[in-house]
Tab-separated table of C-alpha atoms in Angstrom:
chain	number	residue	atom	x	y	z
A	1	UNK	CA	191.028	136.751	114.804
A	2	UNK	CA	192.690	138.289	112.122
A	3	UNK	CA	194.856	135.723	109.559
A	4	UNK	CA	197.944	137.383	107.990
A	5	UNK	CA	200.795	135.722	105.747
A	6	UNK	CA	203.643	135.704	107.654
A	7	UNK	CA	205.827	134.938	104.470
A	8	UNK	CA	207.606	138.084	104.278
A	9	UNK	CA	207.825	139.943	107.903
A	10	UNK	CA	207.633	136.067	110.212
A	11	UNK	CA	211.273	136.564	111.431
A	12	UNK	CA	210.868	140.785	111.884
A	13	UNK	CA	207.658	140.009	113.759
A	14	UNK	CA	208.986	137.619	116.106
A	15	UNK	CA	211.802	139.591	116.956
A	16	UNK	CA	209.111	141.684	118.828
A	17	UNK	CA	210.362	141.222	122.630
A	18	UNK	CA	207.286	143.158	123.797
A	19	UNK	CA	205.304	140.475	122.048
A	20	UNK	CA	203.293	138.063	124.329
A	21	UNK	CA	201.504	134.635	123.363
A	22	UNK	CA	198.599	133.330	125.430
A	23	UNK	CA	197.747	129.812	126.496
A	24	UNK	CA	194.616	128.219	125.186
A	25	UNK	CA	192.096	128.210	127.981
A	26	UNK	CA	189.652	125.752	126.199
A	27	UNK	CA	192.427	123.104	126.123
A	28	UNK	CA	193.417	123.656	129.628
A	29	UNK	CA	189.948	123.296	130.521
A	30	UNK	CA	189.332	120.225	128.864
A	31	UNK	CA	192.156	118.400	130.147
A	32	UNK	CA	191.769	120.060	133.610
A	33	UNK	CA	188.026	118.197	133.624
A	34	UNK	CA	189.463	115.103	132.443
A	35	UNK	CA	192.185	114.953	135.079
A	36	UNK	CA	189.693	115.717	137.839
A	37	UNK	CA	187.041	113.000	136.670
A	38	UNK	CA	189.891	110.750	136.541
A	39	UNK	CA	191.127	111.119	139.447
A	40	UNK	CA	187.030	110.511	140.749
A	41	UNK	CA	187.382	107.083	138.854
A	42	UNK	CA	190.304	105.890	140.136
A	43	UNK	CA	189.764	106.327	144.055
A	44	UNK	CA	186.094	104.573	143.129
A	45	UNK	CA	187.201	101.513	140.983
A	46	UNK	CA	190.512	100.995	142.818
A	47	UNK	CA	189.836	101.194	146.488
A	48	UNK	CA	188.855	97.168	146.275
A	49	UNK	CA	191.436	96.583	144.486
A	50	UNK	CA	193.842	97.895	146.644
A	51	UNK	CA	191.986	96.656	149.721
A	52	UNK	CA	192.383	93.176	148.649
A	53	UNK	CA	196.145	93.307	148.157
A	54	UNK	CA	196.175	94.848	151.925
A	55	UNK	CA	198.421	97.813	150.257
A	56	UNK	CA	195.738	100.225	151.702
A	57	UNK	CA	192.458	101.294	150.423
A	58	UNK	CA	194.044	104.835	148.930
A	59	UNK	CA	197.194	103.173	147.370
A	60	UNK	CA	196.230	103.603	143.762
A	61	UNK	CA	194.930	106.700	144.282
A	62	UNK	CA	197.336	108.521	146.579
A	63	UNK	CA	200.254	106.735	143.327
A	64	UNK	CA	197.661	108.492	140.519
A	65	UNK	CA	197.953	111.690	142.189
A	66	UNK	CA	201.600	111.536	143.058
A	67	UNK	CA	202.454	111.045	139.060
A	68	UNK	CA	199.577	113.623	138.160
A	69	UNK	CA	201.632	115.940	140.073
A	70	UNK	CA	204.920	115.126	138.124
A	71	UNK	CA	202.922	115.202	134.769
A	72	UNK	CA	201.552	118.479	135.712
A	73	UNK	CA	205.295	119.643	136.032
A	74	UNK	CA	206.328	118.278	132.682
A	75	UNK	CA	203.576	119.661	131.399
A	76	UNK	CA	204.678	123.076	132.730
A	77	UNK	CA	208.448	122.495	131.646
A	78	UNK	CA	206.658	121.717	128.100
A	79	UNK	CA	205.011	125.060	127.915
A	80	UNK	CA	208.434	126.764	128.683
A	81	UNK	CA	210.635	124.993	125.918
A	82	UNK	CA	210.506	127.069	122.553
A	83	UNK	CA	209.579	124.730	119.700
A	84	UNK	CA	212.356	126.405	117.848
A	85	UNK	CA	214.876	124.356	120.072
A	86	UNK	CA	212.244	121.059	119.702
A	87	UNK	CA	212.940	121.390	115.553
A	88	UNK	CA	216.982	122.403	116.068
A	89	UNK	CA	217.161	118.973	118.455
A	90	UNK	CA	214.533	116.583	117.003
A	91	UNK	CA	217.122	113.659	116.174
A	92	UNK	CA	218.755	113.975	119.147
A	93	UNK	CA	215.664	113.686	120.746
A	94	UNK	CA	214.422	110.475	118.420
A	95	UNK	CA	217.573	108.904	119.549
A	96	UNK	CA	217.345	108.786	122.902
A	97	UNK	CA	213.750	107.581	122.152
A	98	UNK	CA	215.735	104.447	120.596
A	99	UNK	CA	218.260	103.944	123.663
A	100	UNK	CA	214.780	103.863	125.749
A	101	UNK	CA	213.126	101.141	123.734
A	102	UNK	CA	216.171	99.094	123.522
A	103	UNK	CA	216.818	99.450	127.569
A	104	UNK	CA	213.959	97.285	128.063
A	105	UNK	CA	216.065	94.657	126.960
A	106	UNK	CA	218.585	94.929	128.912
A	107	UNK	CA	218.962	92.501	131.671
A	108	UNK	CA	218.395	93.865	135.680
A	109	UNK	CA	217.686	97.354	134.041
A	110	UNK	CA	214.478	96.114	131.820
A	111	UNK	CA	211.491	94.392	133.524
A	112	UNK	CA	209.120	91.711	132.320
A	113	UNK	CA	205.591	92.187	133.631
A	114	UNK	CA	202.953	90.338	132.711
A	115	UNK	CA	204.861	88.261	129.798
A	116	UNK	CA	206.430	91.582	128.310
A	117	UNK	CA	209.588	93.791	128.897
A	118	UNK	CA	208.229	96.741	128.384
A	119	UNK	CA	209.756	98.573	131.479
A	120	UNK	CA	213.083	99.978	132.763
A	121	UNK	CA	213.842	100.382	136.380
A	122	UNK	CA	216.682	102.490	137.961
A	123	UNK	CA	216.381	101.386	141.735
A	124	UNK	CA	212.980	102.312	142.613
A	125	UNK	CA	211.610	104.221	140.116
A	126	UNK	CA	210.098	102.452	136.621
A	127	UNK	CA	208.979	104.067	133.479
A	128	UNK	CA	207.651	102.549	130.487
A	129	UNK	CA	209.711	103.794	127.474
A	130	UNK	CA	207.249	103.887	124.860
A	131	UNK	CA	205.275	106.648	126.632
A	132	UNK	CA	207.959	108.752	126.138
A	133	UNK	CA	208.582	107.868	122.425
A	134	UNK	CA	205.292	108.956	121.310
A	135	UNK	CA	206.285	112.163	122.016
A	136	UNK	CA	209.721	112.333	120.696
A	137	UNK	CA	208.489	110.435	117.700
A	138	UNK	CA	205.940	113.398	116.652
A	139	UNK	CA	208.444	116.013	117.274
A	140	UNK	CA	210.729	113.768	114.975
A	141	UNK	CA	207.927	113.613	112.444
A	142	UNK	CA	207.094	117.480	112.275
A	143	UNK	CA	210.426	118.544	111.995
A	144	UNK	CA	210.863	115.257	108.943
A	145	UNK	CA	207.817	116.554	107.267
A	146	UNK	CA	209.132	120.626	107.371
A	147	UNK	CA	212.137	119.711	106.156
A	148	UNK	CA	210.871	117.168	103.224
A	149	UNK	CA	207.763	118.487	102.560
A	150	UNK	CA	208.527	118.761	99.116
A	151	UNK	CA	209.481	114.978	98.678
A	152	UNK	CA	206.562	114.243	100.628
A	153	UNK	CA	203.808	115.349	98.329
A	154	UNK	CA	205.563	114.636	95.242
A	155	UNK	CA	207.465	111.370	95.566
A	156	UNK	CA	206.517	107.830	96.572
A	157	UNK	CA	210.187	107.458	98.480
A	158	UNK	CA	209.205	110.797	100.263
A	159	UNK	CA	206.206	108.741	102.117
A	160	UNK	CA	208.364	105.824	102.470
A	161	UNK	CA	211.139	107.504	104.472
A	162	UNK	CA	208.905	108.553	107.772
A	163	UNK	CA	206.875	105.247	107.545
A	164	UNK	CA	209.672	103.590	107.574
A	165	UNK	CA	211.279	104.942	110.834
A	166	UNK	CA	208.143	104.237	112.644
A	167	UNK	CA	207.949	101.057	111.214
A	168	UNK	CA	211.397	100.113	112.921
A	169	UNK	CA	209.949	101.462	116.399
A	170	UNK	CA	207.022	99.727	115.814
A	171	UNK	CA	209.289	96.454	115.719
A	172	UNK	CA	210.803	97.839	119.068
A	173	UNK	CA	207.666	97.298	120.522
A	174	UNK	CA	206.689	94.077	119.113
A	175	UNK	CA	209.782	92.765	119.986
A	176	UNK	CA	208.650	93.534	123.925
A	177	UNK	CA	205.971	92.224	122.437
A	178	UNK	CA	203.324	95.065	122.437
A	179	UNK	CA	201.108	95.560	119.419
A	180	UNK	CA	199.104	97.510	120.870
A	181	UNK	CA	201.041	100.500	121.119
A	182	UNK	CA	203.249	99.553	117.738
A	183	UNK	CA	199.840	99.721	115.695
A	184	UNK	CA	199.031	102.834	117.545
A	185	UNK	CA	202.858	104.521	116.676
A	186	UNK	CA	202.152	103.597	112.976
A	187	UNK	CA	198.636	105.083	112.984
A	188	UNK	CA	200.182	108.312	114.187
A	189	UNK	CA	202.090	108.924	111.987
A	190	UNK	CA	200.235	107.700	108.828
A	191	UNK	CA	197.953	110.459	109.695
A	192	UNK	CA	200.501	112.973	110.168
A	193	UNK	CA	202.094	112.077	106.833
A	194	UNK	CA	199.049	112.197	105.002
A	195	UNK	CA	198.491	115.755	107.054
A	196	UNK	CA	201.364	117.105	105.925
A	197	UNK	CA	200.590	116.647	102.103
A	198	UNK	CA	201.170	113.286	101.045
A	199	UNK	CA	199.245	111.712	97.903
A	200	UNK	CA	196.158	109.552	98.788
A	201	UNK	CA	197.386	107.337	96.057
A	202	UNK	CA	200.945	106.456	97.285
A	203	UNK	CA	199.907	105.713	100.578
A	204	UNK	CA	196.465	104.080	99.374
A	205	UNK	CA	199.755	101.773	97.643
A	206	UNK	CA	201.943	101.407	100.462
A	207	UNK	CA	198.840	100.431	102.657
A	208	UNK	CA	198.111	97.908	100.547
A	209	UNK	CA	201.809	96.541	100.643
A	210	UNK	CA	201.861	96.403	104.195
A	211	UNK	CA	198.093	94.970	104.398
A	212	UNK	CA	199.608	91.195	104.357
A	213	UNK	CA	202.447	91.965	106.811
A	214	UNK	CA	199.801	93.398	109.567
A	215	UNK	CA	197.994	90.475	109.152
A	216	UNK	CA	200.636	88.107	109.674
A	217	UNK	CA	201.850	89.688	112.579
A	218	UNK	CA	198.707	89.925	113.931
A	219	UNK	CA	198.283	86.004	113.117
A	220	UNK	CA	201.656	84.809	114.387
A	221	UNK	CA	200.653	85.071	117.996
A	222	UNK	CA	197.819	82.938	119.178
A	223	UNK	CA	196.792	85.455	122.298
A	224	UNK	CA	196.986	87.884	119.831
A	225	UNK	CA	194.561	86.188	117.220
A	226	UNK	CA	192.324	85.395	120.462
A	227	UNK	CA	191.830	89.090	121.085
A	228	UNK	CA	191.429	89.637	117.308
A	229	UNK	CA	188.520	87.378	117.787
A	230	UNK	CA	187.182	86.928	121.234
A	231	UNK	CA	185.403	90.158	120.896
A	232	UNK	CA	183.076	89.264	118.354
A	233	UNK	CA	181.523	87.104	120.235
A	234	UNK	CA	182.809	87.221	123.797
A	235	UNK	CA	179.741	85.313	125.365
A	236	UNK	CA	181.159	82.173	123.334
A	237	UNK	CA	184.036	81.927	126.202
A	238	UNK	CA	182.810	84.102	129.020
A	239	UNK	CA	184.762	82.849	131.705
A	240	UNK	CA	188.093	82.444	129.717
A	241	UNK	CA	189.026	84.852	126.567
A	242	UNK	CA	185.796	87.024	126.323
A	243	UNK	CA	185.944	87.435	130.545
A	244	UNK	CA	187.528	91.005	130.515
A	245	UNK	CA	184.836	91.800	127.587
A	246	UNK	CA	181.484	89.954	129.494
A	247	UNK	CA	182.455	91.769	132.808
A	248	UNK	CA	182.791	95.441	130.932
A	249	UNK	CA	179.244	95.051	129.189
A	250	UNK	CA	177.469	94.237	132.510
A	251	UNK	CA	179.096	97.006	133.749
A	252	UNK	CA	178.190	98.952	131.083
A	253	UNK	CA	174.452	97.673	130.563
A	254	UNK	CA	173.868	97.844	134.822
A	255	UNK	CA	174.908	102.038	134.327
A	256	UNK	CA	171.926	102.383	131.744
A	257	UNK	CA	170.920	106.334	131.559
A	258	UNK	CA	172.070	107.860	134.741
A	259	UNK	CA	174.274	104.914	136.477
A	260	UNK	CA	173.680	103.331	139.809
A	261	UNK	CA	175.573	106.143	141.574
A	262	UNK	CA	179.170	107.065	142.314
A	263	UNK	CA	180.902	104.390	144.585
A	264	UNK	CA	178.014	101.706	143.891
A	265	UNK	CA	179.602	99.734	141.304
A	266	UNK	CA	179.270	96.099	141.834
A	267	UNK	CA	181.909	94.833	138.455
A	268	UNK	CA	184.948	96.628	140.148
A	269	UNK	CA	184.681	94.113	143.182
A	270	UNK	CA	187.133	91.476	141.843
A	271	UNK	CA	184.523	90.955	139.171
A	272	UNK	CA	186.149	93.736	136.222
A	273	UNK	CA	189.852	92.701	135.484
A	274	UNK	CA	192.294	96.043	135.222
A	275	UNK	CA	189.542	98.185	136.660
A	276	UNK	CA	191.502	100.995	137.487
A	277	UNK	CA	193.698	100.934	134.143
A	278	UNK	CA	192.483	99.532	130.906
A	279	UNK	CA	188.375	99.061	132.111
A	280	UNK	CA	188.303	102.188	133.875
A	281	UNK	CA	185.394	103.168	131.089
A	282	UNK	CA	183.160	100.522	132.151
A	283	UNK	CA	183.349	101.656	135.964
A	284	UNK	CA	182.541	104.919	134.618
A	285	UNK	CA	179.569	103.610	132.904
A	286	UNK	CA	178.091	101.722	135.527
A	287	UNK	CA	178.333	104.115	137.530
A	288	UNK	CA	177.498	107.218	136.296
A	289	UNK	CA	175.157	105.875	132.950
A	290	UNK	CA	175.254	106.779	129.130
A	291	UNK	CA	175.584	110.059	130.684
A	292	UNK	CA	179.297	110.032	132.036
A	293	UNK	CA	179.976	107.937	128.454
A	294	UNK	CA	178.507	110.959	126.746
A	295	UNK	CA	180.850	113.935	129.076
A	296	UNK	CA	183.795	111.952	128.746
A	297	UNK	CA	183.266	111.810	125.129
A	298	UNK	CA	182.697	115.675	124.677
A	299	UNK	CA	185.621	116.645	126.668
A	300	UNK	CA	188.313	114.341	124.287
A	301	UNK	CA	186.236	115.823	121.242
A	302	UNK	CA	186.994	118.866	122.685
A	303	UNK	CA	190.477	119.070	124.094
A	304	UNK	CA	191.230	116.999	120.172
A	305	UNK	CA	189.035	119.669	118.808
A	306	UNK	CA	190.839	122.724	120.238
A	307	UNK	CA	193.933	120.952	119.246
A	308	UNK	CA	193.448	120.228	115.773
A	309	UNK	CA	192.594	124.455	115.179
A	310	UNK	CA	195.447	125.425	117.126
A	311	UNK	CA	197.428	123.250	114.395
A	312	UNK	CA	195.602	124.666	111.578
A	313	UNK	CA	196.186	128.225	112.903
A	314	UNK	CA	200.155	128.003	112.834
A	315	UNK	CA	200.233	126.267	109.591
A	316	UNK	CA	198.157	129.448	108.125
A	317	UNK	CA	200.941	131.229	109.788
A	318	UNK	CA	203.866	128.868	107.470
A	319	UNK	CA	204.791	127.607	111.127
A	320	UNK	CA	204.697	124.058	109.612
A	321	UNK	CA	206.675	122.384	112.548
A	322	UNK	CA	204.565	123.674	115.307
A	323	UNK	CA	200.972	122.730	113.174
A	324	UNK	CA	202.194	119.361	112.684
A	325	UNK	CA	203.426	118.962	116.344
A	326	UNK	CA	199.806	119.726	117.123
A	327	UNK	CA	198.139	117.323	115.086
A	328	UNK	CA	200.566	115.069	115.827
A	329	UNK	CA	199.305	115.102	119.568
A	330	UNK	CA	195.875	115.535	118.850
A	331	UNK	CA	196.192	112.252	116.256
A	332	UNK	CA	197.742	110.376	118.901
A	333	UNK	CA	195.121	111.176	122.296
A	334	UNK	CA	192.027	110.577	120.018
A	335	UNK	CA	193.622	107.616	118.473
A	336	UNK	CA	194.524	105.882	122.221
A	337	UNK	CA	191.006	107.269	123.830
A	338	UNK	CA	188.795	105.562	120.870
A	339	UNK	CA	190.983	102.443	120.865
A	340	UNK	CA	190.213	102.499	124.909
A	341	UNK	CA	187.038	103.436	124.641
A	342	UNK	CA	185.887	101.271	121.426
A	343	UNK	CA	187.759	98.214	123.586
A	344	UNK	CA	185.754	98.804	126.432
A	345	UNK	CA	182.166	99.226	124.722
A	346	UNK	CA	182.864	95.890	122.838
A	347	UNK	CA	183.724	97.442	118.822
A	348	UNK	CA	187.508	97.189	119.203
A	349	UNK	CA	189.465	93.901	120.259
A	350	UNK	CA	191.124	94.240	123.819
A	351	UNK	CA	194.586	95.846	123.715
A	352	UNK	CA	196.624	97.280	126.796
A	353	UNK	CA	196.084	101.060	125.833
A	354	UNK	CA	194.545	102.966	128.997
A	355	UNK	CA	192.155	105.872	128.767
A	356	UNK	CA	194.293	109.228	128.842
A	357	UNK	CA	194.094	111.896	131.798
A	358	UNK	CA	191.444	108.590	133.400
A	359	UNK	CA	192.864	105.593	133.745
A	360	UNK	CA	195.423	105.414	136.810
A	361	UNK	CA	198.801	104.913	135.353
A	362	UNK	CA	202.243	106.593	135.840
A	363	UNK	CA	204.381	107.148	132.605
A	364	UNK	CA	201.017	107.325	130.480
A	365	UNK	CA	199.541	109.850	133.092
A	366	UNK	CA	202.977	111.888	133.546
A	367	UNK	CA	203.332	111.613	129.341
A	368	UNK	CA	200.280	112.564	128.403
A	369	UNK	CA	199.919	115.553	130.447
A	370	UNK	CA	203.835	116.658	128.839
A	371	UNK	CA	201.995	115.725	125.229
A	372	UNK	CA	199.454	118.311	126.753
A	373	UNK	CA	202.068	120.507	127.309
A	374	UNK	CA	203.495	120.716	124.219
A	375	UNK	CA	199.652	121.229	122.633
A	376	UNK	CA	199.741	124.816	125.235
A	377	UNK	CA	203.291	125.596	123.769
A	378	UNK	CA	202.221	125.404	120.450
A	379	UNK	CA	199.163	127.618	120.800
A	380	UNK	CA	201.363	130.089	123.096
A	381	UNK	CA	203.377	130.536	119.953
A	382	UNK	CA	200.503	130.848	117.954
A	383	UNK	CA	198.985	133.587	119.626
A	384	UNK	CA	202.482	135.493	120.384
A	385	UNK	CA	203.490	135.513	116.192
A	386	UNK	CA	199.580	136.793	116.041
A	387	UNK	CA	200.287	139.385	118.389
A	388	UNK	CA	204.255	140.118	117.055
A	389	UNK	CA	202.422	140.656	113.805
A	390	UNK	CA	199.805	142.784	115.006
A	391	UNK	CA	202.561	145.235	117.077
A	392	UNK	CA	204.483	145.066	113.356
A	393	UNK	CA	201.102	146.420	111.488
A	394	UNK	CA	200.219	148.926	113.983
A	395	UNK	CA	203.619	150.368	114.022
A	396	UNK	CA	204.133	150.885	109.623
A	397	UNK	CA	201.091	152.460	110.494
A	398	UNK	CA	202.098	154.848	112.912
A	399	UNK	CA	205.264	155.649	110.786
A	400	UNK	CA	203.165	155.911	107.610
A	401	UNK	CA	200.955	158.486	109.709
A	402	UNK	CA	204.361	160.649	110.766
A	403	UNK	CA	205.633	160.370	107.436
């Protein structure tokens, strides 16, 4: 594909009505695969689950699909939203991301579950608020770093700015409490800042500033220092804090090469906690070996892969925002797959951060696939300013030749 500087003729170009984008079949693909295997792995792992709570065999299943099919349309509303309106409306957007966070604290409309208000319920339906955030947090964050990119590789305060709005979301969520998903926020955008230009050496500083408070957050809690820890050495407690941990390795050790077959796994019988959510991986890899380990992890390298170019591609074009969106969503499904997968292999300490497009789930199935969304959008536009340009060429051409 061609690469042209879009400096001069970007807004002539675009005005091209005739001008059509394409969506990225590769990324559709990937996530298409990882969809379908999930939805594999969560009628095998879940059916004794749901059996035992006499909900019916196919509850979990029949509830992944039904929010699959939502995500798939906010995934398709995604692709139909130009990102021009995304960078006109990102505060708006950020703040309703802030009225979400802070509903979970308000009484009969937030819900505790499991020790931690991190839902909100109107009547029957729930959603958990910081699914949605991630999103509206990256577009905040691409449209922050267009419009102080500047600051941002020249000046310390220009690095502190962004940091510092996550940081308050991040206190949001520990507030609920959930670190998990507040470390995971910060990570984003750390990567996102440093993508968009900032100097190694100021944030190589402000890491090291904020070194002491991570650790004494992660200290203050004592569940939170027994995750930190448990997974070290989880056969020191196996039937107490390394349980979750012992249970996935068996799993994982019983799959060896090729697994013990699809539907034979003998952890997800009451034996795997969260077998259907957070351990999904360990189902996987019991029952379909090293081998299903080894596809899953090609399609995320792939669907990040495919995500990270498209990024690079509309930066090359100056089209800043729509690059950084797409990192921004590639950062933030590799981040939450290798904290889900690292978790479930043993290298990570357990946190409550499910396996995208895989584990069963409703907001973090329905958000992901809109995240998804947005990844298609951004390469539609990509491929449309390519084309826009290429109709703008072709036609100085054809005057040049009259002429």
């Amino acid at each position: 594909m061609l690469l042209f500087d879009f400096s001069n003729d970007d807004q002539q170009a675009t005005r091209h009505g005739d001008a059509k984008g394409r969506y990225d079949l590769g990324l559709i693909v990937a996530a298409m695969l990882l969809a379908s295997l999930g939805v594999v792995m969560v009628a095998s792992s879940s059916i004794a689950v749901a059996d035992g709570q006499h909900i019916g065999a196919f509850y979990f299943l029949y509830r992944h699909l039904v929010f699959l099919a939502l995500g798939l349309v906010a995934a398709l509303v995604m692709t139909r939203i130009e990102l021009a309106w995304l960078e006109r409306n990102a505060l708006p957007l950020l703040l309703c991301g802030t009225v979400l966070l802070l509903l979970v604290f308000v009484p009969f409309i937030g819900v505790r579950v499991n020790g931690a208000r991190r839902w909100i319920r109107f009547g029957i339906i729930g959603f958990q608020s910081v699914e949605a955030v991630k999103i509206l947090l990256v577009v905040y964050m691409a449209s922050y770093l267009v419009r102080h990119r500047e600051g941002l590789q020249t000046k310390l305060l220009g690095v502190v700015k962004p940091l510092g709005i996550a940081a308050i979301f991040a206190g949001l969520l520990l507030a609920q409490p959930d670190f998990g998903s507040a470390t995971l926020l910060m990570a984003v955008t750390l990567g996102m800042v440093w993508l968009g230009g900032a100097r190694l050496r100021n944030l190589t500083l402000l890491g090291a500033c904020a070194l002491p408070v991570l650790a004494a957050l992660a200290m203050s809690q004592d569940y939170r220092v027994k995750r930190l820890t448990s997974f070290l050495d989880p056969w020191a407690d196996p039937f107490k804090d390394g349980f979750q941990l012992t249970q996935a390795l068996i799993a994982i050790g019983r799959g060896e090469w090729f697994g013990v077959g699809l539907g034979a796994s003998v952890q997800k019988l009451f034996y795997l906690p969260e077998a259907h959510t957070d351990f999904i991986l360990a189902v996987l890899a019991e029952e379909l070996g090293l081998a299903g380990i080894v596809v899953v992890l090609a399609l995320f390298a792939w669907l990040v892969g495919r995500g990270f170019v498209i990024g690079v591609r509309a930066v090359e074009q100056n089209r800043h925002f729509a690059g950084y969106c797409a990192f921004g969503v590639s950062l933030m499904l590799a981040l939450q797959a290798l904290v889900s997968i690292g978790v479930n292999l043993g290298v990570l300490p357990t946190k409550g951060l499910t396996l995208p497009l895989i584990s069963s789930g409703g907001s973090s199935v329905m958000m992901t696939c809109a995240a998804i969304g947005l990844l298609v959008r951004v390469s539609y536009e990509v491929t449309r300013a390519d084309n826009a340009m290429m109709q703008l060429v072709n036609e100085r051409r054809a005057r040049e030749v009259v002429a």
